[in-house]
CSV table of C-alpha atoms and ligand atoms in Angstrom, one decimal:
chain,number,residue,atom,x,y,z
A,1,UNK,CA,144.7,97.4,144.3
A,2,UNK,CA,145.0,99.4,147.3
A,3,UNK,CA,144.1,98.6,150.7
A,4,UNK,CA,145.8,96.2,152.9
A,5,UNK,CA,143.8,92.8,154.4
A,6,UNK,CA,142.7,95.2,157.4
A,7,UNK,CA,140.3,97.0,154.7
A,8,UNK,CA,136.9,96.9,153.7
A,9,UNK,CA,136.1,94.2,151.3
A,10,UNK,CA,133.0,94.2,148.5
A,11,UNK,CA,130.4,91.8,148.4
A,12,UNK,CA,131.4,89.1,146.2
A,13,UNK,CA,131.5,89.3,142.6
A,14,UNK,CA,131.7,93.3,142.4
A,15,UNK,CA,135.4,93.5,141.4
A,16,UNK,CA,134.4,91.6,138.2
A,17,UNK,CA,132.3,94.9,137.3
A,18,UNK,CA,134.0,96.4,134.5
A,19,UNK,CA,133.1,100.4,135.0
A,20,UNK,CA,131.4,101.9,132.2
A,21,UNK,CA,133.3,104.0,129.4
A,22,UNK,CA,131.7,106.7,128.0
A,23,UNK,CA,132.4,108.4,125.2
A,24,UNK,CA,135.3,110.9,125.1
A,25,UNK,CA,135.0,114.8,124.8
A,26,UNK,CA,138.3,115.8,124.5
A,27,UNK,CA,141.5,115.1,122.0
A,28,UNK,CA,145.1,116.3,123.4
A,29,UNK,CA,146.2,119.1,121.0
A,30,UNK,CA,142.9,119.3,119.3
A,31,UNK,CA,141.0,122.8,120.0
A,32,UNK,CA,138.0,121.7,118.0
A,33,UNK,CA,136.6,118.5,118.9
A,34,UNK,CA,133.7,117.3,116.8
A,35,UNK,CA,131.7,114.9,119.3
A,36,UNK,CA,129.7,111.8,117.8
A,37,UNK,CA,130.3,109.2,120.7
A,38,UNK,CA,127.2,109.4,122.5
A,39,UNK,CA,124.3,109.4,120.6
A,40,UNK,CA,123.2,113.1,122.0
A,41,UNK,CA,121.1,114.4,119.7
A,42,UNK,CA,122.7,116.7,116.7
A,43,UNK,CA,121.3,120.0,117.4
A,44,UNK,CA,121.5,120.3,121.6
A,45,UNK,CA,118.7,120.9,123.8
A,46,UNK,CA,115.6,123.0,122.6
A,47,UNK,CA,115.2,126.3,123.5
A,48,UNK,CA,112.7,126.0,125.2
A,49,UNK,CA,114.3,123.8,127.4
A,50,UNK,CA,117.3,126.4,127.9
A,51,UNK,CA,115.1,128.8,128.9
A,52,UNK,CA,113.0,126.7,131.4
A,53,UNK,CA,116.6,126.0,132.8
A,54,UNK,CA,117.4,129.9,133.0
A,55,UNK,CA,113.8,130.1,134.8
A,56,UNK,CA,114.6,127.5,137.1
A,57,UNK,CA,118.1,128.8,137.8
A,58,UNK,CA,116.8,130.7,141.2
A,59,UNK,CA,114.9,127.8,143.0
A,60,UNK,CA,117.6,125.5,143.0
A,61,UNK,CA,117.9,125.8,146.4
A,62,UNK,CA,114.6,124.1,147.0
A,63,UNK,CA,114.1,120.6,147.3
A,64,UNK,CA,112.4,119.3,143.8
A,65,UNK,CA,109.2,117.6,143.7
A,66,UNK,CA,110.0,114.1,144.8
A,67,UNK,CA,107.3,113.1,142.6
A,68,UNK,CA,107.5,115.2,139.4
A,69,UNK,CA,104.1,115.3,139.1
A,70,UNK,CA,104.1,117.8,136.4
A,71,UNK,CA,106.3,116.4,134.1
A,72,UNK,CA,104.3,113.2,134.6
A,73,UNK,CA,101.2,114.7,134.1
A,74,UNK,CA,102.2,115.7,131.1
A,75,UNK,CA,103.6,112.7,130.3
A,76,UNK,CA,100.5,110.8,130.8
A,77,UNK,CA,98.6,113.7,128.9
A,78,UNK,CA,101.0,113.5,125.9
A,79,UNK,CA,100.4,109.6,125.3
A,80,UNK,CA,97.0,109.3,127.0
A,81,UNK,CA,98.2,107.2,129.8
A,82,UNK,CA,97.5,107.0,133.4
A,83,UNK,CA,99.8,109.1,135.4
A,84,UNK,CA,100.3,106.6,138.1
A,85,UNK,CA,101.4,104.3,135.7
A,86,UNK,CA,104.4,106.4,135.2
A,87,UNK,CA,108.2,106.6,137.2
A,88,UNK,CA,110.5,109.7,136.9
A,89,UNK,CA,114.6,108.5,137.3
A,90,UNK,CA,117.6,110.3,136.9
A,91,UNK,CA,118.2,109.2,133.3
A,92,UNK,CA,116.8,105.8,132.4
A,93,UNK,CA,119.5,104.4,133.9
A,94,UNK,CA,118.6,105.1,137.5
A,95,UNK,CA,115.5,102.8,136.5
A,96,UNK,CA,117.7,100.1,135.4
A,97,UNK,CA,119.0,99.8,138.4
A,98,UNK,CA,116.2,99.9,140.3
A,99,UNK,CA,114.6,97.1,138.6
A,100,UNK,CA,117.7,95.1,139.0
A,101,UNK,CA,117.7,95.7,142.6
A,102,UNK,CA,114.2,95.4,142.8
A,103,UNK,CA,113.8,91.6,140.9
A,104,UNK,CA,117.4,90.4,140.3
A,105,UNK,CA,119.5,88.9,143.1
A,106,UNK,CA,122.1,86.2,144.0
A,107,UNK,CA,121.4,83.0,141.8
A,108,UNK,CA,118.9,84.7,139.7
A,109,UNK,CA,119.3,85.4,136.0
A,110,UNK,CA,118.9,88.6,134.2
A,111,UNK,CA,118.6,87.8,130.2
A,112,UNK,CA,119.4,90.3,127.3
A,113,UNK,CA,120.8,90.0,123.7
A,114,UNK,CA,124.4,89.5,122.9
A,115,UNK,CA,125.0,93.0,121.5
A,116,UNK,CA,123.2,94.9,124.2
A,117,UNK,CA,123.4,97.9,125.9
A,118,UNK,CA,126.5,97.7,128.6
A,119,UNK,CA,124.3,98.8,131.5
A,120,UNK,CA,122.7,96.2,131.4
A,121,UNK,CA,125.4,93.8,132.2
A,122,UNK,CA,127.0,96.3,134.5
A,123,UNK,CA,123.7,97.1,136.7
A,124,UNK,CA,123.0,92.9,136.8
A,125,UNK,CA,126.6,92.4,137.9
A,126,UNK,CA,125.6,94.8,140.5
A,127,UNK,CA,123.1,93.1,142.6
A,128,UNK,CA,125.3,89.9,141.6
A,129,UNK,CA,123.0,88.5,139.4
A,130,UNK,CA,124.2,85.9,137.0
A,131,UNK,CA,124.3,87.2,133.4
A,132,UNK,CA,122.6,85.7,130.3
A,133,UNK,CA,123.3,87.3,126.9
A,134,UNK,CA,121.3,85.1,124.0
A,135,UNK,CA,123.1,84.9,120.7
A,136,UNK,CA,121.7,87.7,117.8
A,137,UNK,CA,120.5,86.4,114.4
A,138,UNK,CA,123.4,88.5,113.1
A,139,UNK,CA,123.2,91.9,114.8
A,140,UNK,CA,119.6,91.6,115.4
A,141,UNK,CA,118.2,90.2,118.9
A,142,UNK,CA,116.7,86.9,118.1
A,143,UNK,CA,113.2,85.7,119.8
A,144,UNK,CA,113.8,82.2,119.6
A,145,UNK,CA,117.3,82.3,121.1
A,146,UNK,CA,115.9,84.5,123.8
A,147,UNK,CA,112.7,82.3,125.0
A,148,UNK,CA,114.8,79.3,124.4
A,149,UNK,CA,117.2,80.8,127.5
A,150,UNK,CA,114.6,82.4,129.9
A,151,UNK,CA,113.6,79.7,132.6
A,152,UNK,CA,112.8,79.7,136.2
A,153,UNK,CA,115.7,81.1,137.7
A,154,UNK,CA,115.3,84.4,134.8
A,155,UNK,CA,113.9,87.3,136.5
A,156,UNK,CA,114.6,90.2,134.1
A,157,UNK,CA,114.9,90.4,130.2
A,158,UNK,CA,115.8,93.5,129.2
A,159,UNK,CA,115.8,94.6,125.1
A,160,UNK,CA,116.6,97.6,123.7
A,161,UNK,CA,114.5,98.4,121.1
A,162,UNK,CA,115.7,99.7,118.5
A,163,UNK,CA,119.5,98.6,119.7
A,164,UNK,CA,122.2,100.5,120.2
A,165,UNK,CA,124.9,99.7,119.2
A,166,UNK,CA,123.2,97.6,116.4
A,167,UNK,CA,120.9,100.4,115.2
A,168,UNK,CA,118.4,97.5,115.1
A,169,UNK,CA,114.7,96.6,115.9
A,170,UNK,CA,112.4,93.7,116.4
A,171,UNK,CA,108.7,94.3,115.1
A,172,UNK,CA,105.8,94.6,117.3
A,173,UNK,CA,104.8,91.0,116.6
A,174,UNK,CA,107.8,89.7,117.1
A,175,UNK,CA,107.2,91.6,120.8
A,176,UNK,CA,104.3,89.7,121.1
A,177,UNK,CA,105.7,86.6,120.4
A,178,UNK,CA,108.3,87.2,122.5
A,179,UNK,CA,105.9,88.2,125.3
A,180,UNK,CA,103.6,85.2,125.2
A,181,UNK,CA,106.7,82.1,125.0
A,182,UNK,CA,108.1,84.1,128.1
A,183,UNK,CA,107.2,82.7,132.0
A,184,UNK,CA,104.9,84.8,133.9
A,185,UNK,CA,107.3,85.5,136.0
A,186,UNK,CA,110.1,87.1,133.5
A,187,UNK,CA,109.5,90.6,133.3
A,188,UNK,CA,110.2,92.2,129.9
A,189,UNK,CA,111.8,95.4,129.7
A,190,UNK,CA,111.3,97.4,126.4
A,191,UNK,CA,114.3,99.9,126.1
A,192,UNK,CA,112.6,102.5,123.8
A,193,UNK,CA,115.2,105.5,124.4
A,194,UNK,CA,116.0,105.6,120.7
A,195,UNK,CA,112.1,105.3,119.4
A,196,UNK,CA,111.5,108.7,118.7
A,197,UNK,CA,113.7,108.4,115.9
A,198,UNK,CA,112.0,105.3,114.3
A,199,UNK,CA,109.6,105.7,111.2
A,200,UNK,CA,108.4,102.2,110.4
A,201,UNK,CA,104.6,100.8,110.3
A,202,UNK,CA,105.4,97.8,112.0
A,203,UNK,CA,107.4,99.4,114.7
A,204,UNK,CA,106.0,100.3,118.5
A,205,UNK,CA,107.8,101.4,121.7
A,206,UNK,CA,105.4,99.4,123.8
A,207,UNK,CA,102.9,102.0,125.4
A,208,UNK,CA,99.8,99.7,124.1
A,209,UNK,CA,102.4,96.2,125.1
A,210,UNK,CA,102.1,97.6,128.5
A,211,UNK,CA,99.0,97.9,128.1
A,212,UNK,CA,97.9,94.7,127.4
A,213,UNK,CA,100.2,93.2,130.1
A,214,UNK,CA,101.1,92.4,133.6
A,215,UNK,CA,104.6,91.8,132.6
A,216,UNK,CA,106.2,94.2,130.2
A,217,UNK,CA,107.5,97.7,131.6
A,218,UNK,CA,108.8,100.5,128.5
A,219,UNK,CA,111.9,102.7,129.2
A,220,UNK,CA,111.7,106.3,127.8
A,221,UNK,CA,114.7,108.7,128.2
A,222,UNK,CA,115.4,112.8,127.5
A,223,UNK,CA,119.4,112.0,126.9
A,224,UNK,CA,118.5,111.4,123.0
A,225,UNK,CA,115.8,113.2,120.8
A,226,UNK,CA,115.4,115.7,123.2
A,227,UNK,CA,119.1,116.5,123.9
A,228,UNK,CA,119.1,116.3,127.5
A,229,UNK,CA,121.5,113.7,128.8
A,230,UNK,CA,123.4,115.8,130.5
A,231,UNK,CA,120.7,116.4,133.1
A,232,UNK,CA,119.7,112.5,133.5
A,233,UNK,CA,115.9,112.2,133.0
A,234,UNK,CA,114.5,108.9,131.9
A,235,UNK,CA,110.8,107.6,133.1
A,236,UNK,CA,108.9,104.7,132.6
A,237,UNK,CA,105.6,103.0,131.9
A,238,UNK,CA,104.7,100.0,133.5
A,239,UNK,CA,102.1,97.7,135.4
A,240,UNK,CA,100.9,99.0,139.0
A,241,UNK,CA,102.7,96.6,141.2
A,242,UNK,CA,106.2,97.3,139.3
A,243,UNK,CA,105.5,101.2,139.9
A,244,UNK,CA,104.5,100.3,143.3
A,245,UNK,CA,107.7,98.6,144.0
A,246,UNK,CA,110.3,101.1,142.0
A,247,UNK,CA,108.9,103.8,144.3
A,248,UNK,CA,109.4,102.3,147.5
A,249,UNK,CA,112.8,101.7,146.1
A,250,UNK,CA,114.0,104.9,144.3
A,251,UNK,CA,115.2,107.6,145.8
A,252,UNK,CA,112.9,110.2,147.4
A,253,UNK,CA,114.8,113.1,145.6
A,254,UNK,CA,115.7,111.2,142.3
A,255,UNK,CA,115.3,114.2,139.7
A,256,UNK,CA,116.7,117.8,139.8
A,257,UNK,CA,113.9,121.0,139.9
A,258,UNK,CA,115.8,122.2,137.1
A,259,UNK,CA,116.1,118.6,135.1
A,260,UNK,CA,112.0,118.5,135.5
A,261,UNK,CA,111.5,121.8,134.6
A,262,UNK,CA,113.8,121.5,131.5
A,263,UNK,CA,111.8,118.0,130.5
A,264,UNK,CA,108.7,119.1,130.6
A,265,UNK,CA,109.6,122.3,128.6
A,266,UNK,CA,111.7,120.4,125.7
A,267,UNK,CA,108.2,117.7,126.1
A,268,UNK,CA,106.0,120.9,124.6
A,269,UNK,CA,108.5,121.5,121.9
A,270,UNK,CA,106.9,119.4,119.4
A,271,UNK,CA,108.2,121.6,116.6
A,272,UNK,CA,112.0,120.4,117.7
A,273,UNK,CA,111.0,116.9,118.0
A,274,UNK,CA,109.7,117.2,114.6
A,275,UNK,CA,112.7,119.0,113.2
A,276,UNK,CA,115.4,116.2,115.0
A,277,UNK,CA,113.4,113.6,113.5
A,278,UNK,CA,113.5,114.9,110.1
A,279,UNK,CA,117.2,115.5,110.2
A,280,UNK,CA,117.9,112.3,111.5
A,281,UNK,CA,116.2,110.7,108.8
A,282,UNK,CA,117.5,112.7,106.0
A,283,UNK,CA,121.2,112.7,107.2
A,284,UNK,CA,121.3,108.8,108.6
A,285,UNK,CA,120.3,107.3,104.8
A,286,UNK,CA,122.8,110.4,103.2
A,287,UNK,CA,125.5,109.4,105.3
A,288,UNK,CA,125.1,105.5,105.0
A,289,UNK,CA,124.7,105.5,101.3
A,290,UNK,CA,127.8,108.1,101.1
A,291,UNK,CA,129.9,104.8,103.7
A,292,UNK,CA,128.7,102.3,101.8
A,293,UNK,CA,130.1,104.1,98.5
A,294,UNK,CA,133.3,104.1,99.9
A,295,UNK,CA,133.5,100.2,100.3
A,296,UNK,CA,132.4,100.3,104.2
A,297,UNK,CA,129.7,98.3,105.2
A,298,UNK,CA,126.9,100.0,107.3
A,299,UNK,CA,123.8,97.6,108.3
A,300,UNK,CA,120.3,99.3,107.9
A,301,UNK,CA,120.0,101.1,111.1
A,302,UNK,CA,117.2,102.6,112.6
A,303,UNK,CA,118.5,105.5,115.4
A,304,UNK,CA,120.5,108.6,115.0
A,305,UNK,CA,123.7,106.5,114.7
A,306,UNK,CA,125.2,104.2,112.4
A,307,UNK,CA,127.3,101.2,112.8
A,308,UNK,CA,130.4,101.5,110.2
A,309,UNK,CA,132.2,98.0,110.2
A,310,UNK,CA,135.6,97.8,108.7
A,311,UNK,CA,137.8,94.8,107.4
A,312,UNK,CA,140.0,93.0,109.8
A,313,UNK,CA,143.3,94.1,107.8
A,314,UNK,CA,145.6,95.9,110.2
A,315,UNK,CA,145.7,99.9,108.9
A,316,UNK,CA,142.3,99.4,107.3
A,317,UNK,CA,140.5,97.8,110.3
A,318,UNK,CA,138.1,99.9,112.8
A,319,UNK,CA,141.1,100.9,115.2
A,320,UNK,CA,142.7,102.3,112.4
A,321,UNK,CA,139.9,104.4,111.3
A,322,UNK,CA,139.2,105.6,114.5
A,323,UNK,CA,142.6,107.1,115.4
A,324,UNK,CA,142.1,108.3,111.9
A,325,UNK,CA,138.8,110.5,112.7
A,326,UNK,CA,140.6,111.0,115.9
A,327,UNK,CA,143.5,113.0,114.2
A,328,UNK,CA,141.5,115.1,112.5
A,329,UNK,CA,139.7,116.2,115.8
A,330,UNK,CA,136.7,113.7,115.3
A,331,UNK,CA,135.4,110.8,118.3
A,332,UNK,CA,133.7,108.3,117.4
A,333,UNK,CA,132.7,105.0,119.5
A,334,UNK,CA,134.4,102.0,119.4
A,335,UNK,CA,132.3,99.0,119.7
A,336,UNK,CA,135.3,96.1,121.0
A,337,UNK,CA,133.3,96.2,124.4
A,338,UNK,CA,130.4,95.1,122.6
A,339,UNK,CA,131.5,92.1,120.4
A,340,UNK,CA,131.9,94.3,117.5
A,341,UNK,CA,135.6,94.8,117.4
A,342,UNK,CA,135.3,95.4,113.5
A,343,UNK,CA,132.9,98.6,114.2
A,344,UNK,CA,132.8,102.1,114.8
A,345,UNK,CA,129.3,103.3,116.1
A,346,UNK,CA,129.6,107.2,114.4
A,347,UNK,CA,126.3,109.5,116.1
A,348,UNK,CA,124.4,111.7,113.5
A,349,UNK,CA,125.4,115.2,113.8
A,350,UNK,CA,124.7,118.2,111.8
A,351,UNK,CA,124.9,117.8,107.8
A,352,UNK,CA,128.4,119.8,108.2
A,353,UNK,CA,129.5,117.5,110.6
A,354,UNK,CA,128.9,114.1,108.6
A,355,UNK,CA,130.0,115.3,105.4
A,356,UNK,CA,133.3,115.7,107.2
A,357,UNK,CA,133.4,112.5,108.5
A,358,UNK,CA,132.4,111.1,104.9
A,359,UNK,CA,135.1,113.3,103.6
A,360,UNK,CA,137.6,111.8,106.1
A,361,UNK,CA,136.8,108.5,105.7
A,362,UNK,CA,136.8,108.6,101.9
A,363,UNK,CA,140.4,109.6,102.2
A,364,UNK,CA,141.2,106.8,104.9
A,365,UNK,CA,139.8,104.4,102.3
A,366,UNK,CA,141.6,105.9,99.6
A,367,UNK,CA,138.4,105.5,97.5
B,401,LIG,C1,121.3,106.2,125.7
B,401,LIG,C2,120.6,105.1,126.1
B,401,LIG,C3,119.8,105.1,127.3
B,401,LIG,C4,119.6,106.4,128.0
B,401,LIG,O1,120.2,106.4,129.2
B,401,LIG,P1,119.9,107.6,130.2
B,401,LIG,O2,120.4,107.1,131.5
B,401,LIG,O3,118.5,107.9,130.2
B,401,LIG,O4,120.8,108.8,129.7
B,401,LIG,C5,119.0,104.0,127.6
B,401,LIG,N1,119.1,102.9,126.9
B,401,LIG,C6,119.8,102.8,125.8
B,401,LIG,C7,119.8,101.5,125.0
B,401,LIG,C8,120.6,103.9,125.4
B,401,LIG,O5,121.4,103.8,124.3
């Protein structure tokens, strides 16, 4: 560490943070990289969305719209919400924090699942909050284990739903049920960033849980199906008095001209949505059935992703696959940092893009 005794010192606990580690873009000596670390969506940003950013290009000179009151508009419009209901934050991320800071302090607990998203933990640690992760009926969150840990002192819950890194999902009446065993107190946080992707009946991303609730906010982000991560737009939907509080808390100038401009562009390109979705569906079940051929095991997943879990034996296991893929100009996510030291969490890419990581693997399996 540097700094001598003289320097400034953080508030307790802050040291402990572990920084984030996203996923690599680069490979030394590779001129090709093919990039499946981050979940980004397999075919970029919709042109429509370029093209509002080409629009935009001019005016970034001006202050944005503090309040992106077009894109939420729209928004509201799109899923026949109230638009007062809704925040705008630079990626969903900026909201996490903002609800950490907002109900999460010193002594008070912030529950999530054992496999859960890292920003969770990292964002908690942050406003040094004491951390609660309930145990997963496998690699699924769990509602018992969950309700059975929220108490008094819990202020936050937060599930991503569907998971990443699991690929996983709870049904909307295990939301309920979740909802009703919870204090008054707790407020849920629904994680929907991946539910664009989802096709199932008994599946929901929690518009009509808000809804029906004082105590449930949804998170909604453009880094996925909409290909837009690298501008950081997320929003969310929530009761009054959370909304009330995240705006008296977020910053005044939270989200780019340009990144609203973009959003509210790629929001119209239904066609695109439609397309991703399609793709995603189509390529995730080719590509699992093509792993699971080869002898690895790949849990039903329900995102544009897929969890690839290797044996423990050393040249077979995950770390060997990985600098495997790696060598042949391919990054994938390892999953040690999330209790899943035997997994590789591979994005879906174009059809090109996983056959070669099928074709890869096969010959790393020696199948
Ligand atoms: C990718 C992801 C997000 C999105 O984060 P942004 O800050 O909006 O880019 C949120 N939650 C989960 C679970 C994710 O995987």
């Amino acid at each position: 560490m540097t700094g001598g005794a003289t320097g400034p010192s953080p508030l307790p606990g802050l040291l402990d943070i572990a920084p984030y580690v996203g996923g690599e873009s680069e490979i030394e000596g590779v001129e090709r990289v093919i990039k499946l670390a981050s979940n980004e969506g397999a075919f970029g940003p919709s042109p429509k969305a370029m093209q509002a950013l080409r629009d935009t290009a001019g005016e970034v000179y001006r202050y944005p719209d503090g309040d992106s009151q077009k894109l939420r508009a729209a928004l509201a419009a799109k899923h026949g919400i109230h638009m007062e209901r809704i925040v705008v934050g630079a990626g969903s991320d900026d909201l996490i924090t903002l609800l950490c800071r907002a109900y999460a302090g010193v002594d008070d607990e912030v529950l999530f699942t054992a496999h859960a998203f890292a920003m969770y933990p990292i964002y908690a640690r942050g406003v040094r909050a004491t951390l609660v992760a309930a145990p997963e009926d496998g690699i699924t969150a769990d509602v018992d284990n969950l309700l059975e840990r929220a108490g008094e002192n819990t202020k936050l819950l937060f599930l991503a739903n569907p998971n990443n890194p699991t690929g996983t999902y709870l049904p909307v009446d295990e939301i309920r049920r979740l909802r009703a065993g919870l204090p008054d107190h707790v407020l849920l946080v629904l994680d929907a960033a991946y539910c664009e992707y989802v096709s199932r009946n008994d599946y929901e991303p929690g518009i009509n849980l808000v809804d029906g609730s004082d105590n449930i906010l949804m998170l909604r982000t453009f880094s996925k199906i909409y290909g837009l991560g690298g501008l950081r737009i997320g929003w969310c939907y929530g009761p009054e008095m959370v909304i009330d509080v995240l705006n008296r808390l977020r910053s005044p100038f939270n989200v780019s001209n340009s990144g609203q401009a973009a959003a509210l562009a790629a929001l119209g390109d239904d066609e695109f949505v439609e397309m991703s979705r399609k793709h995603n569906d189509a390529c995730r079940e080719w590509t699992t059935s093509a792993l699971r051929k080869i002898g690895i095991t790949v849990p039903d997943g329900v995102c544009n992703f897929v969890l690839a879990r290797f044996a423990e034996e050393p040249g077979r296991n995950a770390e060997a696959a990985d600098a495997f893929l790696r060598a042949k100009g391919i990054i994938v996510r390892r999953m040690g940092g999330y209790g899943l030291p035997d997994s590789l969490r591979i994005s879906i890419g174009t059809d090109e893009e996983m056959k070669m990581v099928v074709d890869i693997l096969t010959e790393f399996m020696g199948a």
